[in-house]
mmCIF file with all atom_site columns, C-alpha atoms in Angstrom:
data_model
loop_
_atom_site.group_PDB
_atom_site.id
_atom_site.type_symbol
_atom_site.label_atom_id
_atom_site.label_alt_id
_atom_site.label_comp_id
_atom_site.label_asym_id
_atom_site.label_entity_id
_atom_site.label_seq_id
_atom_site.pdbx_PDB_ins_code
_atom_site.Cartn_x
_atom_site.Cartn_y
_atom_site.Cartn_z
_atom_site.occupancy
_atom_site.B_iso_or_equiv
_atom_site.pdbx_formal_charge
_atom_site.auth_seq_id
_atom_site.auth_comp_id
_atom_site.auth_asym_id
_atom_site.auth_atom_id
_atom_site.pdbx_PDB_model_num
ATOM 1   C CA . PRO A 1 1   ? -37.399 2.467   180.219 1.00 0.00 ? 20  PRO A CA 1
ATOM 2   C CA . ARG A 1 2   ? -37.130 5.982   178.746 1.00 0.00 ? 21  ARG A CA 1
ATOM 3   C CA . PHE A 1 3   ? -35.803 9.125   180.669 1.00 0.00 ? 22  PHE A CA 1
ATOM 4   C CA . ARG A 1 4   ? -36.689 12.864  180.584 1.00 0.00 ? 23  ARG A CA 1
ATOM 5   C CA . ALA A 1 5   ? -33.354 14.321  179.534 1.00 0.00 ? 24  ALA A CA 1
ATOM 6   C CA . ARG A 1 6   ? -33.496 17.444  181.534 1.00 0.00 ? 25  ARG A CA 1
ATOM 7   C CA . ASP A 1 7   ? -33.572 15.717  184.795 1.00 0.00 ? 26  ASP A CA 1
ATOM 8   C CA . LEU A 1 8   ? -33.301 11.944  183.856 1.00 0.00 ? 27  LEU A CA 1
ATOM 9   C CA . GLN A 1 9   ? -36.433 11.046  185.476 1.00 0.00 ? 28  GLN A CA 1
ATOM 10  C CA . PRO A 1 10  ? -38.126 7.768   184.021 1.00 0.00 ? 29  PRO A CA 1
ATOM 11  C CA . VAL A 1 11  ? -41.212 8.818   182.062 1.00 0.00 ? 30  VAL A CA 1
ATOM 12  C CA . ALA A 1 12  ? -42.147 5.806   179.696 1.00 0.00 ? 31  ALA A CA 1
ATOM 13  C CA . ALA A 1 13  ? -41.482 2.388   179.107 1.00 0.00 ? 32  ALA A CA 1
ATOM 14  C CA . GLU A 1 14  ? -41.197 0.635   175.692 1.00 0.00 ? 33  GLU A CA 1
ATOM 15  C CA . VAL A 1 15  ? -42.941 -2.879  175.411 1.00 0.00 ? 34  VAL A CA 1
ATOM 16  C CA . LEU A 1 16  ? -40.170 -5.374  174.293 1.00 0.00 ? 35  LEU A CA 1
ATOM 17  C CA . ILE A 1 17  ? -41.281 -9.011  173.699 1.00 0.00 ? 36  ILE A CA 1
ATOM 18  C CA . ARG A 1 18  ? -38.982 -11.909 174.781 1.00 0.00 ? 37  ARG A CA 1
ATOM 19  C CA . TRP A 1 19  ? -39.291 -15.553 174.518 1.00 0.00 ? 38  TRP A CA 1
ATOM 20  C CA . ASN A 1 20  ? -37.577 -17.791 177.234 1.00 0.00 ? 39  ASN A CA 1
ATOM 21  C CA . HIS A 1 21  ? -38.178 -21.354 175.790 1.00 0.00 ? 40  HIS A CA 1
ATOM 22  C CA . PRO A 1 22  ? -38.027 -24.216 178.269 1.00 0.00 ? 41  PRO A CA 1
ATOM 23  C CA . GLN A 1 23  ? -35.550 -26.096 176.116 1.00 0.00 ? 42  GLN A CA 1
ATOM 24  C CA . LEU A 1 24  ? -33.651 -23.462 173.885 1.00 0.00 ? 43  LEU A CA 1
ATOM 25  C CA . GLY A 1 25  ? -33.431 -20.767 176.338 1.00 0.00 ? 44  GLY A CA 1
ATOM 26  C CA . PRO A 1 26  ? -33.784 -17.196 175.351 1.00 0.00 ? 45  PRO A CA 1
ATOM 27  C CA . VAL A 1 27  ? -34.857 -16.965 171.646 1.00 0.00 ? 46  VAL A CA 1
ATOM 28  C CA . SER A 1 28  ? -34.427 -13.588 170.003 1.00 0.00 ? 47  SER A CA 1
ATOM 29  C CA . PRO A 1 29  ? -37.509 -11.521 168.589 1.00 0.00 ? 48  PRO A CA 1
ATOM 30  C CA . ALA A 1 30  ? -35.360 -11.393 165.217 1.00 0.00 ? 49  ALA A CA 1
ATOM 31  C CA . GLU A 1 31  ? -35.684 -15.309 164.985 1.00 0.00 ? 50  GLU A CA 1
ATOM 32  C CA . PHE A 1 32  ? -39.299 -15.609 166.014 1.00 0.00 ? 51  PHE A CA 1
ATOM 33  C CA . ILE A 1 33  ? -41.193 -12.693 164.873 1.00 0.00 ? 52  ILE A CA 1
ATOM 34  C CA . PRO A 1 34  ? -40.331 -13.358 161.271 1.00 0.00 ? 53  PRO A CA 1
ATOM 35  C CA . VAL A 1 35  ? -41.677 -16.908 161.534 1.00 0.00 ? 54  VAL A CA 1
ATOM 36  C CA . PHE A 1 36  ? -45.018 -15.596 163.204 1.00 0.00 ? 55  PHE A CA 1
ATOM 37  C CA . GLU A 1 37  ? -45.370 -12.977 160.314 1.00 0.00 ? 56  GLU A CA 1
ATOM 38  C CA . ARG A 1 38  ? -45.608 -15.808 158.022 1.00 0.00 ? 57  ARG A CA 1
ATOM 39  C CA . THR A 1 39  ? -48.556 -17.538 159.702 1.00 0.00 ? 58  THR A CA 1
ATOM 40  C CA . ALA A 1 40  ? -51.927 -16.742 161.182 1.00 0.00 ? 59  ALA A CA 1
ATOM 41  C CA . LEU A 1 41  ? -50.417 -16.553 164.528 1.00 0.00 ? 60  LEU A CA 1
ATOM 42  C CA . MET A 1 42  ? -49.100 -13.157 164.263 1.00 0.00 ? 61  MET A CA 1
ATOM 43  C CA . HIS A 1 43  ? -52.512 -11.283 165.054 1.00 0.00 ? 62  HIS A CA 1
ATOM 44  C CA . GLY A 1 44  ? -52.870 -13.195 168.197 1.00 0.00 ? 63  GLY A CA 1
ATOM 45  C CA . ILE A 1 45  ? -49.356 -12.271 169.201 1.00 0.00 ? 64  ILE A CA 1
ATOM 46  C CA . THR A 1 46  ? -50.115 -8.789  168.416 1.00 0.00 ? 65  THR A CA 1
ATOM 47  C CA . ASP A 1 47  ? -53.416 -8.757  170.424 1.00 0.00 ? 66  ASP A CA 1
ATOM 48  C CA . TRP A 1 48  ? -51.532 -10.468 173.188 1.00 0.00 ? 67  TRP A CA 1
ATOM 49  C CA . VAL A 1 49  ? -48.620 -7.937  173.213 1.00 0.00 ? 68  VAL A CA 1
ATOM 50  C CA . VAL A 1 50  ? -51.104 -5.077  173.401 1.00 0.00 ? 69  VAL A CA 1
ATOM 51  C CA . ASP A 1 51  ? -53.414 -6.449  175.998 1.00 0.00 ? 70  ASP A CA 1
ATOM 52  C CA . ARG A 1 52  ? -50.727 -7.533  178.487 1.00 0.00 ? 71  ARG A CA 1
ATOM 53  C CA . PRO A 1 53  ? -48.880 -4.080  178.426 1.00 0.00 ? 72  PRO A CA 1
ATOM 54  C CA . LEU A 1 54  ? -52.131 -2.155  179.020 1.00 0.00 ? 73  LEU A CA 1
ATOM 55  C CA . ASP A 1 55  ? -52.992 -4.383  182.031 1.00 0.00 ? 74  ASP A CA 1
ATOM 56  C CA . GLN A 1 56  ? -49.524 -3.558  183.306 1.00 0.00 ? 75  GLN A CA 1
ATOM 57  C CA . LEU A 1 57  ? -49.748 0.187   182.730 1.00 0.00 ? 76  LEU A CA 1
ATOM 58  C CA . ALA A 1 58  ? -53.246 0.113   184.702 1.00 0.00 ? 77  ALA A CA 1
ATOM 59  C CA . ARG A 1 59  ? -51.238 -1.592  187.676 1.00 0.00 ? 78  ARG A CA 1
ATOM 60  C CA . TRP A 1 60  ? -48.698 1.226   187.566 1.00 0.00 ? 79  TRP A CA 1
ATOM 61  C CA . HIS A 1 61  ? -50.970 3.905   187.623 1.00 0.00 ? 80  HIS A CA 1
ATOM 62  C CA . ALA A 1 62  ? -53.044 2.253   190.585 1.00 0.00 ? 81  ALA A CA 1
ATOM 63  C CA . ASP A 1 63  ? -49.574 2.148   192.364 1.00 0.00 ? 82  ASP A CA 1
ATOM 64  C CA . GLY A 1 64  ? -49.039 5.648   191.865 1.00 0.00 ? 83  GLY A CA 1
ATOM 65  C CA . LEU A 1 65  ? -46.438 5.300   188.772 1.00 0.00 ? 84  LEU A CA 1
ATOM 66  C CA . PRO A 1 66  ? -47.376 7.874   186.297 1.00 0.00 ? 85  PRO A CA 1
ATOM 67  C CA . LEU A 1 67  ? -45.574 6.341   183.298 1.00 0.00 ? 86  LEU A CA 1
ATOM 68  C CA . ASN A 1 68  ? -46.507 6.526   179.654 1.00 0.00 ? 87  ASN A CA 1
ATOM 69  C CA . LEU A 1 69  ? -46.349 3.151   177.622 1.00 0.00 ? 88  LEU A CA 1
ATOM 70  C CA . SER A 1 70  ? -45.088 2.704   173.947 1.00 0.00 ? 89  SER A CA 1
ATOM 71  C CA . ILE A 1 71  ? -46.093 -0.141  171.753 1.00 0.00 ? 90  ILE A CA 1
ATOM 72  C CA . ASN A 1 72  ? -44.463 -1.094  168.331 1.00 0.00 ? 91  ASN A CA 1
ATOM 73  C CA . TYR A 1 73  ? -46.712 -1.651  165.451 1.00 0.00 ? 92  TYR A CA 1
ATOM 74  C CA . SER A 1 74  ? -45.635 -3.414  162.131 1.00 0.00 ? 93  SER A CA 1
ATOM 75  C CA . ALA A 1 75  ? -47.346 -2.447  158.887 1.00 0.00 ? 94  ALA A CA 1
ATOM 76  C CA . ARG A 1 76  ? -48.961 -5.427  158.944 1.00 0.00 ? 95  ARG A CA 1
ATOM 77  C CA . ASP A 1 77  ? -50.559 -4.852  162.327 1.00 0.00 ? 96  ASP A CA 1
ATOM 78  C CA . MET A 1 78  ? -51.494 -1.481  161.081 1.00 0.00 ? 97  MET A CA 1
ATOM 79  C CA . ALA A 1 79  ? -53.339 -2.515  158.126 1.00 0.00 ? 98  ALA A CA 1
ATOM 80  C CA . ARG A 1 80  ? -55.609 -4.838  159.878 1.00 0.00 ? 99  ARG A CA 1
ATOM 81  C CA . GLU A 1 81  ? -59.163 -3.306  159.733 1.00 0.00 ? 100 GLU A CA 1
ATOM 82  C CA . GLY A 1 82  ? -60.354 -2.064  163.210 1.00 0.00 ? 101 GLY A CA 1
ATOM 83  C CA . ALA A 1 83  ? -56.587 -1.782  164.688 1.00 0.00 ? 102 ALA A CA 1
ATOM 84  C CA . ALA A 1 84  ? -57.236 1.858   165.990 1.00 0.00 ? 103 ALA A CA 1
ATOM 85  C CA . GLU A 1 85  ? -60.557 0.967   167.376 1.00 0.00 ? 104 GLU A CA 1
ATOM 86  C CA . ARG A 1 86  ? -59.287 -2.162  169.202 1.00 0.00 ? 105 ARG A CA 1
ATOM 87  C CA . LEU A 1 87  ? -56.369 -0.208  170.693 1.00 0.00 ? 106 LEU A CA 1
ATOM 88  C CA . ILE A 1 88  ? -58.687 2.732   171.929 1.00 0.00 ? 107 ILE A CA 1
ATOM 89  C CA . ALA A 1 89  ? -61.091 0.511   173.500 1.00 0.00 ? 108 ALA A CA 1
ATOM 90  C CA . GLY A 1 90  ? -58.713 -1.591  175.357 1.00 0.00 ? 109 GLY A CA 1
ATOM 91  C CA . ILE A 1 91  ? -57.097 1.701   176.765 1.00 0.00 ? 110 ILE A CA 1
ATOM 92  C CA . ASP A 1 92  ? -60.852 2.958   177.639 1.00 0.00 ? 111 ASP A CA 1
ATOM 93  C CA . ARG A 1 93  ? -61.745 -0.497  179.188 1.00 0.00 ? 112 ARG A CA 1
ATOM 94  C CA . ARG A 1 94  ? -58.941 -0.184  181.643 1.00 0.00 ? 113 ARG A CA 1
ATOM 95  C CA . GLY A 1 95  ? -59.711 3.446   182.657 1.00 0.00 ? 114 GLY A CA 1
ATOM 96  C CA . LEU A 1 96  ? -56.583 4.792   181.132 1.00 0.00 ? 115 LEU A CA 1
ATOM 97  C CA . ALA A 1 97  ? -56.172 8.015   178.834 1.00 0.00 ? 116 ALA A CA 1
ATOM 98  C CA . CYS A 1 98  ? -55.182 7.610   175.440 1.00 0.00 ? 117 CYS A CA 1
ATOM 99  C CA . THR A 1 99  ? -52.411 10.217  175.950 1.00 0.00 ? 118 THR A CA 1
ATOM 100 C CA . GLN A 1 100 ? -50.812 7.760   178.106 1.00 0.00 ? 119 GLN A CA 1
ATOM 101 C CA . VAL A 1 101 ? -50.141 5.308   175.012 1.00 0.00 ? 120 VAL A CA 1
ATOM 102 C CA . GLU A 1 102 ? -47.859 5.855   172.193 1.00 0.00 ? 121 GLU A CA 1
ATOM 103 C CA . VAL A 1 103 ? -47.482 3.894   169.119 1.00 0.00 ? 122 VAL A CA 1
ATOM 104 C CA . GLU A 1 104 ? -44.066 3.472   167.286 1.00 0.00 ? 123 GLU A CA 1
ATOM 105 C CA . ILE A 1 105 ? -43.900 2.780   163.725 1.00 0.00 ? 124 ILE A CA 1
ATOM 106 C CA . THR A 1 106 ? -40.884 2.326   161.405 1.00 0.00 ? 125 THR A CA 1
ATOM 107 C CA . GLU A 1 107 ? -40.561 4.659   158.455 1.00 0.00 ? 126 GLU A CA 1
ATOM 108 C CA . SER A 1 108 ? -41.106 2.888   155.320 1.00 0.00 ? 127 SER A CA 1
ATOM 109 C CA . GLN A 1 109 ? -42.827 3.115   152.010 1.00 0.00 ? 128 GLN A CA 1
ATOM 110 C CA . TRP A 1 110 ? -46.327 2.299   153.442 1.00 0.00 ? 129 TRP A CA 1
ATOM 111 C CA . LEU A 1 111 ? -46.246 5.664   155.530 1.00 0.00 ? 130 LEU A CA 1
ATOM 112 C CA . ARG A 1 112 ? -48.662 7.439   153.460 1.00 0.00 ? 131 ARG A CA 1
ATOM 113 C CA . ALA A 1 113 ? -51.865 9.394   154.757 1.00 0.00 ? 132 ALA A CA 1
ATOM 114 C CA . ASP A 1 114 ? -53.947 7.794   152.128 1.00 0.00 ? 133 ASP A CA 1
ATOM 115 C CA . SER A 1 115 ? -52.984 4.176   152.981 1.00 0.00 ? 134 SER A CA 1
ATOM 116 C CA . GLN A 1 116 ? -55.021 1.756   155.260 1.00 0.00 ? 135 GLN A CA 1
ATOM 117 C CA . GLN A 1 117 ? -52.342 2.237   157.807 1.00 0.00 ? 136 GLN A CA 1
ATOM 118 C CA . GLY A 1 118 ? -52.209 6.160   157.378 1.00 0.00 ? 137 GLY A CA 1
ATOM 119 C CA . LEU A 1 119 ? -55.939 6.098   158.290 1.00 0.00 ? 138 LEU A CA 1
ATOM 120 C CA . GLN A 1 120 ? -55.465 4.068   161.277 1.00 0.00 ? 139 GLN A CA 1
ATOM 121 C CA . LEU A 1 121 ? -52.934 6.240   162.583 1.00 0.00 ? 140 LEU A CA 1
ATOM 122 C CA . LYS A 1 122 ? -55.016 9.179   162.040 1.00 0.00 ? 141 LYS A CA 1
ATOM 123 C CA . ARG A 1 123 ? -57.823 7.565   164.067 1.00 0.00 ? 142 ARG A CA 1
ATOM 124 C CA . MET A 1 124 ? -55.529 6.793   166.942 1.00 0.00 ? 143 MET A CA 1
ATOM 125 C CA . ALA A 1 125 ? -53.991 10.333  166.837 1.00 0.00 ? 144 ALA A CA 1
ATOM 126 C CA . ASP A 1 126 ? -57.448 11.949  166.857 1.00 0.00 ? 145 ASP A CA 1
ATOM 127 C CA . ALA A 1 127 ? -58.210 9.934   170.013 1.00 0.00 ? 146 ALA A CA 1
ATOM 128 C CA . GLY A 1 128 ? -55.169 11.142  171.757 1.00 0.00 ? 147 GLY A CA 1
ATOM 129 C CA . ILE A 1 129 ? -52.634 8.420   171.197 1.00 0.00 ? 148 ILE A CA 1
ATOM 130 C CA . ARG A 1 130 ? -49.118 9.546   170.283 1.00 0.00 ? 149 ARG A CA 1
ATOM 131 C CA . VAL A 1 131 ? -47.414 8.317   167.210 1.00 0.00 ? 150 VAL A CA 1
ATOM 132 C CA . ALA A 1 132 ? -43.650 7.943   167.141 1.00 0.00 ? 151 ALA A CA 1
ATOM 133 C CA . VAL A 1 133 ? -41.455 6.963   164.204 1.00 0.00 ? 152 VAL A CA 1
ATOM 134 C CA . ASP A 1 134 ? -39.010 4.376   165.252 1.00 0.00 ? 153 ASP A CA 1
ATOM 135 C CA . ASP A 1 135 ? -35.361 4.242   164.121 1.00 0.00 ? 154 ASP A CA 1
ATOM 136 C CA . PHE A 1 136 ? -35.451 7.633   162.329 1.00 0.00 ? 155 PHE A CA 1
ATOM 137 C CA . GLY A 1 137 ? -32.141 8.249   160.547 1.00 0.00 ? 156 GLY A CA 1
ATOM 138 C CA . SER A 1 138 ? -31.169 4.551   160.040 1.00 0.00 ? 157 SER A CA 1
ATOM 139 C CA . GLY A 1 139 ? -31.941 4.650   156.367 1.00 0.00 ? 158 GLY A CA 1
ATOM 140 C CA . TYR A 1 140 ? -33.738 7.201   153.700 1.00 0.00 ? 159 TYR A CA 1
ATOM 141 C CA . SER A 1 141 ? -35.231 9.816   156.204 1.00 0.00 ? 160 SER A CA 1
ATOM 142 C CA . ASN A 1 142 ? -37.769 11.992  154.651 1.00 0.00 ? 161 ASN A CA 1
ATOM 143 C CA . PHE A 1 143 ? -39.278 14.676  156.762 1.00 0.00 ? 162 PHE A CA 1
ATOM 144 C CA . GLY A 1 144 ? -41.625 15.233  153.862 1.00 0.00 ? 163 GLY A CA 1
ATOM 145 C CA . TYR A 1 145 ? -43.972 12.482  154.653 1.00 0.00 ? 164 TYR A CA 1
ATOM 146 C CA . LEU A 1 146 ? -44.094 13.683  158.534 1.00 0.00 ? 165 LEU A CA 1
ATOM 147 C CA . THR A 1 147 ? -46.084 16.796  157.679 1.00 0.00 ? 166 THR A CA 1
ATOM 148 C CA . GLU A 1 148 ? -48.727 14.487  156.083 1.00 0.00 ? 167 GLU A CA 1
ATOM 149 C CA . LEU A 1 149 ? -49.311 12.117  159.147 1.00 0.00 ? 168 LEU A CA 1
ATOM 150 C CA . PRO A 1 150 ? -50.156 12.687  162.749 1.00 0.00 ? 169 PRO A CA 1
ATOM 151 C CA . ILE A 1 151 ? -46.438 12.109  163.905 1.00 0.00 ? 170 ILE A CA 1
ATOM 152 C CA . SER A 1 152 ? -45.748 13.484  167.557 1.00 0.00 ? 171 SER A CA 1
ATOM 153 C CA . THR A 1 153 ? -42.197 11.949  168.202 1.00 0.00 ? 172 THR A CA 1
ATOM 154 C CA . LEU A 1 154 ? -39.074 11.025  166.338 1.00 0.00 ? 173 LEU A CA 1
ATOM 155 C CA . LYS A 1 155 ? -36.804 8.340   167.825 1.00 0.00 ? 174 LYS A CA 1
ATOM 156 C CA . LEU A 1 156 ? -33.301 8.656   166.711 1.00 0.00 ? 175 LEU A CA 1
ATOM 157 C CA . ASP A 1 157 ? -31.894 5.502   165.664 1.00 0.00 ? 176 ASP A CA 1
ATOM 158 C CA . LYS A 1 158 ? -28.800 3.915   167.543 1.00 0.00 ? 177 LYS A CA 1
ATOM 159 C CA . SER A 1 159 ? -26.705 4.376   164.500 1.00 0.00 ? 178 SER A CA 1
ATOM 160 C CA . LEU A 1 160 ? -26.963 8.306   164.685 1.00 0.00 ? 179 LEU A CA 1
ATOM 161 C CA . ILE A 1 161 ? -25.935 8.028   168.499 1.00 0.00 ? 180 ILE A CA 1
ATOM 162 C CA . ASP A 1 162 ? -23.061 5.681   168.298 1.00 0.00 ? 181 ASP A CA 1
ATOM 163 C CA . ARG A 1 163 ? -20.609 8.173   166.923 1.00 0.00 ? 182 ARG A CA 1
ATOM 164 C CA . LEU A 1 164 ? -22.092 11.216  168.484 1.00 0.00 ? 183 LEU A CA 1
ATOM 165 C CA . CYS A 1 165 ? -19.088 11.930  170.682 1.00 0.00 ? 184 CYS A CA 1
ATOM 166 C CA . LEU A 1 166 ? -16.533 10.611  168.202 1.00 0.00 ? 185 LEU A CA 1
ATOM 167 C CA . ASP A 1 167 ? -16.676 13.023  165.556 1.00 0.00 ? 186 ASP A CA 1
ATOM 168 C CA . ASN A 1 168 ? -18.219 16.649  164.959 1.00 0.00 ? 187 ASN A CA 1
ATOM 169 C CA . ARG A 1 169 ? -19.989 15.620  161.740 1.00 0.00 ? 188 ARG A CA 1
ATOM 170 C CA . SER A 1 170 ? -22.197 12.967  163.669 1.00 0.00 ? 189 SER A CA 1
ATOM 171 C CA . SER A 1 171 ? -22.856 15.664  166.254 1.00 0.00 ? 190 SER A CA 1
ATOM 172 C CA . VAL A 1 172 ? -23.969 18.262  163.894 1.00 0.00 ? 191 VAL A CA 1
ATOM 173 C CA . LYS A 1 173 ? -26.043 15.793  162.126 1.00 0.00 ? 192 LYS A CA 1
ATOM 174 C CA . VAL A 1 174 ? -27.801 14.925  165.357 1.00 0.00 ? 193 VAL A CA 1
ATOM 175 C CA . GLU A 1 175 ? -28.193 18.718  166.387 1.00 0.00 ? 194 GLU A CA 1
ATOM 176 C CA . ALA A 1 176 ? -29.681 19.568  163.009 1.00 0.00 ? 195 ALA A CA 1
ATOM 177 C CA . ILE A 1 177 ? -32.212 16.718  163.276 1.00 0.00 ? 196 ILE A CA 1
ATOM 178 C CA . ILE A 1 178 ? -33.321 17.836  166.877 1.00 0.00 ? 197 ILE A CA 1
ATOM 179 C CA . GLY A 1 179 ? -33.591 21.401  165.944 1.00 0.00 ? 198 GLY A CA 1
ATOM 180 C CA . LEU A 1 180 ? -35.538 20.896  162.708 1.00 0.00 ? 199 LEU A CA 1
ATOM 181 C CA . ALA A 1 181 ? -37.849 18.295  164.697 1.00 0.00 ? 200 ALA A CA 1
ATOM 182 C CA . HIS A 1 182 ? -38.393 21.044  167.392 1.00 0.00 ? 201 HIS A CA 1
ATOM 183 C CA . ARG A 1 183 ? -39.360 23.621  164.866 1.00 0.00 ? 202 ARG A CA 1
ATOM 184 C CA . LEU A 1 184 ? -41.804 21.343  163.090 1.00 0.00 ? 203 LEU A CA 1
ATOM 185 C CA . GLY A 1 185 ? -43.395 20.410  166.500 1.00 0.00 ? 204 GLY A CA 1
ATOM 186 C CA . TYR A 1 186 ? -42.108 16.961  167.040 1.00 0.00 ? 205 TYR A CA 1
ATOM 187 C CA . SER A 1 187 ? -40.375 15.843  170.346 1.00 0.00 ? 206 SER A CA 1
ATOM 188 C CA . VAL A 1 188 ? -37.102 13.791  170.243 1.00 0.00 ? 207 VAL A CA 1
ATOM 189 C CA . VAL A 1 189 ? -36.143 10.596  171.666 1.00 0.00 ? 208 VAL A CA 1
ATOM 190 C CA . ALA A 1 190 ? -32.575 9.246   171.525 1.00 0.00 ? 209 ALA A CA 1
ATOM 191 C CA . GLU A 1 191 ? -32.432 5.266   171.455 1.00 0.00 ? 210 GLU A CA 1
ATOM 192 C CA . GLY A 1 192 ? -29.246 3.378   172.022 1.00 0.00 ? 211 GLY A CA 1
ATOM 193 C CA . ALA A 1 193 ? -27.277 5.746   174.414 1.00 0.00 ? 212 ALA A CA 1
ATOM 194 C CA . GLU A 1 194 ? -24.879 3.605   175.790 1.00 0.00 ? 213 GLU A CA 1
ATOM 195 C CA . SER A 1 195 ? -22.153 5.881   177.581 1.00 0.00 ? 214 SER A CA 1
ATOM 196 C CA . ALA A 1 196 ? -22.398 8.803   180.167 1.00 0.00 ? 215 ALA A CA 1
ATOM 197 C CA . ASP A 1 197 ? -20.685 11.092  177.436 1.00 0.00 ? 216 ASP A CA 1
ATOM 198 C CA . GLN A 1 198 ? -23.351 10.322  174.950 1.00 0.00 ? 217 GLN A CA 1
ATOM 199 C CA . VAL A 1 199 ? -26.272 11.062  177.530 1.00 0.00 ? 218 VAL A CA 1
ATOM 200 C CA . SER A 1 200 ? -24.516 14.511  178.363 1.00 0.00 ? 219 SER A CA 1
ATOM 201 C CA . ARG A 1 201 ? -24.290 15.391  174.773 1.00 0.00 ? 220 ARG A CA 1
ATOM 202 C CA . LEU A 1 202 ? -27.772 14.637  173.931 1.00 0.00 ? 221 LEU A CA 1
ATOM 203 C CA . ARG A 1 203 ? -28.931 16.660  177.023 1.00 0.00 ? 222 ARG A CA 1
ATOM 204 C CA . ALA A 1 204 ? -26.795 19.617  175.700 1.00 0.00 ? 223 ALA A CA 1
ATOM 205 C CA . LEU A 1 205 ? -28.209 19.294  172.359 1.00 0.00 ? 224 LEU A CA 1
ATOM 206 C CA . GLY A 1 206 ? -31.853 19.647  173.648 1.00 0.00 ? 225 GLY A CA 1
ATOM 207 C CA . CYS A 1 207 ? -32.964 16.015  173.099 1.00 0.00 ? 226 CYS A CA 1
ATOM 208 C CA . ASP A 1 208 ? -36.324 15.480  174.972 1.00 0.00 ? 227 ASP A CA 1
ATOM 209 C CA . GLU A 1 209 ? -35.911 11.924  176.104 1.00 0.00 ? 228 GLU A CA 1
ATOM 210 C CA . ILE A 1 210 ? -33.187 9.479   176.172 1.00 0.00 ? 229 ILE A CA 1
ATOM 211 C CA . GLN A 1 211 ? -33.356 5.396   175.978 1.00 0.00 ? 230 GLN A CA 1
ATOM 212 C CA . GLY A 1 212 ? -30.493 2.891   176.432 1.00 0.00 ? 231 GLY A CA 1
ATOM 213 C CA . PHE A 1 213 ? -28.116 0.904   178.200 1.00 0.00 ? 232 PHE A CA 1
ATOM 214 C CA . ALA A 1 214 ? -26.399 3.999   179.969 1.00 0.00 ? 233 ALA A CA 1
ATOM 215 C CA . LEU A 1 215 ? -29.532 4.853   181.997 1.00 0.00 ? 234 LEU A CA 1
ATOM 216 C CA . ALA A 1 216 ? -31.278 1.265   182.044 1.00 0.00 ? 235 ALA A CA 1
ATOM 217 C CA . ARG A 1 217 ? -31.367 -2.269  180.380 1.00 0.00 ? 236 ARG A CA 1
ATOM 218 C CA . PRO A 1 218 ? -34.546 -3.936  179.451 1.00 0.00 ? 237 PRO A CA 1
ATOM 219 C CA . MET A 1 219 ? -36.219 -5.139  182.686 1.00 0.00 ? 238 MET A CA 1
ATOM 220 C CA . ASP A 1 220 ? -39.312 -7.003  183.977 1.00 0.00 ? 239 ASP A CA 1
ATOM 221 C CA . PRO A 1 221 ? -42.306 -4.883  184.898 1.00 0.00 ? 240 PRO A CA 1
ATOM 222 C CA . ASP A 1 222 ? -41.656 -5.309  188.699 1.00 0.00 ? 241 ASP A CA 1
ATOM 223 C CA . GLN A 1 223 ? -38.079 -4.145  188.243 1.00 0.00 ? 242 GLN A CA 1
#
């Protein structure tokens, strides 16, 4: 779940894939996703990971829970011809609005406006789907490319949040990123908040949304 910082109300949910194997028990996505990505199975997994949550989002809205949904896309997913059209059609088919869905991408060298992925992102954004850059600040973070792409949200990496309340330099860095992001018109989500002090500090710094174990752990849809 993701929570609005000003009142700590849940406003969105990020889709996570988990595999509970009947013999092996819980298998981490870090183990099975790289295996799938080397095979033709990955496209089927991606389609399933999009369809199942959209069904769930429709059920939530029918039950009066006005949550938004955030789905992670890899560079390979976004390079598929028609990826944008498939997502938009899936949203329309369920009677949902594109503004209720967000796509998360990880910053990397493929983030160029003239790339196949960049063109797909533009089609999604033109339809109203929000685009978020995940793990921002984990490596070489460049605000330059953001102005070339239809980005609406920055998700601050957990590595930025871990030392937020431990040293002033980390706090100043997070404050500067939030301030610049807001001036450029982006909303900011902090992920990986694991303590009440971190939540309080992020609220004081003007972060828009907060995600992390301090507020909620990953959970099944019914929970």
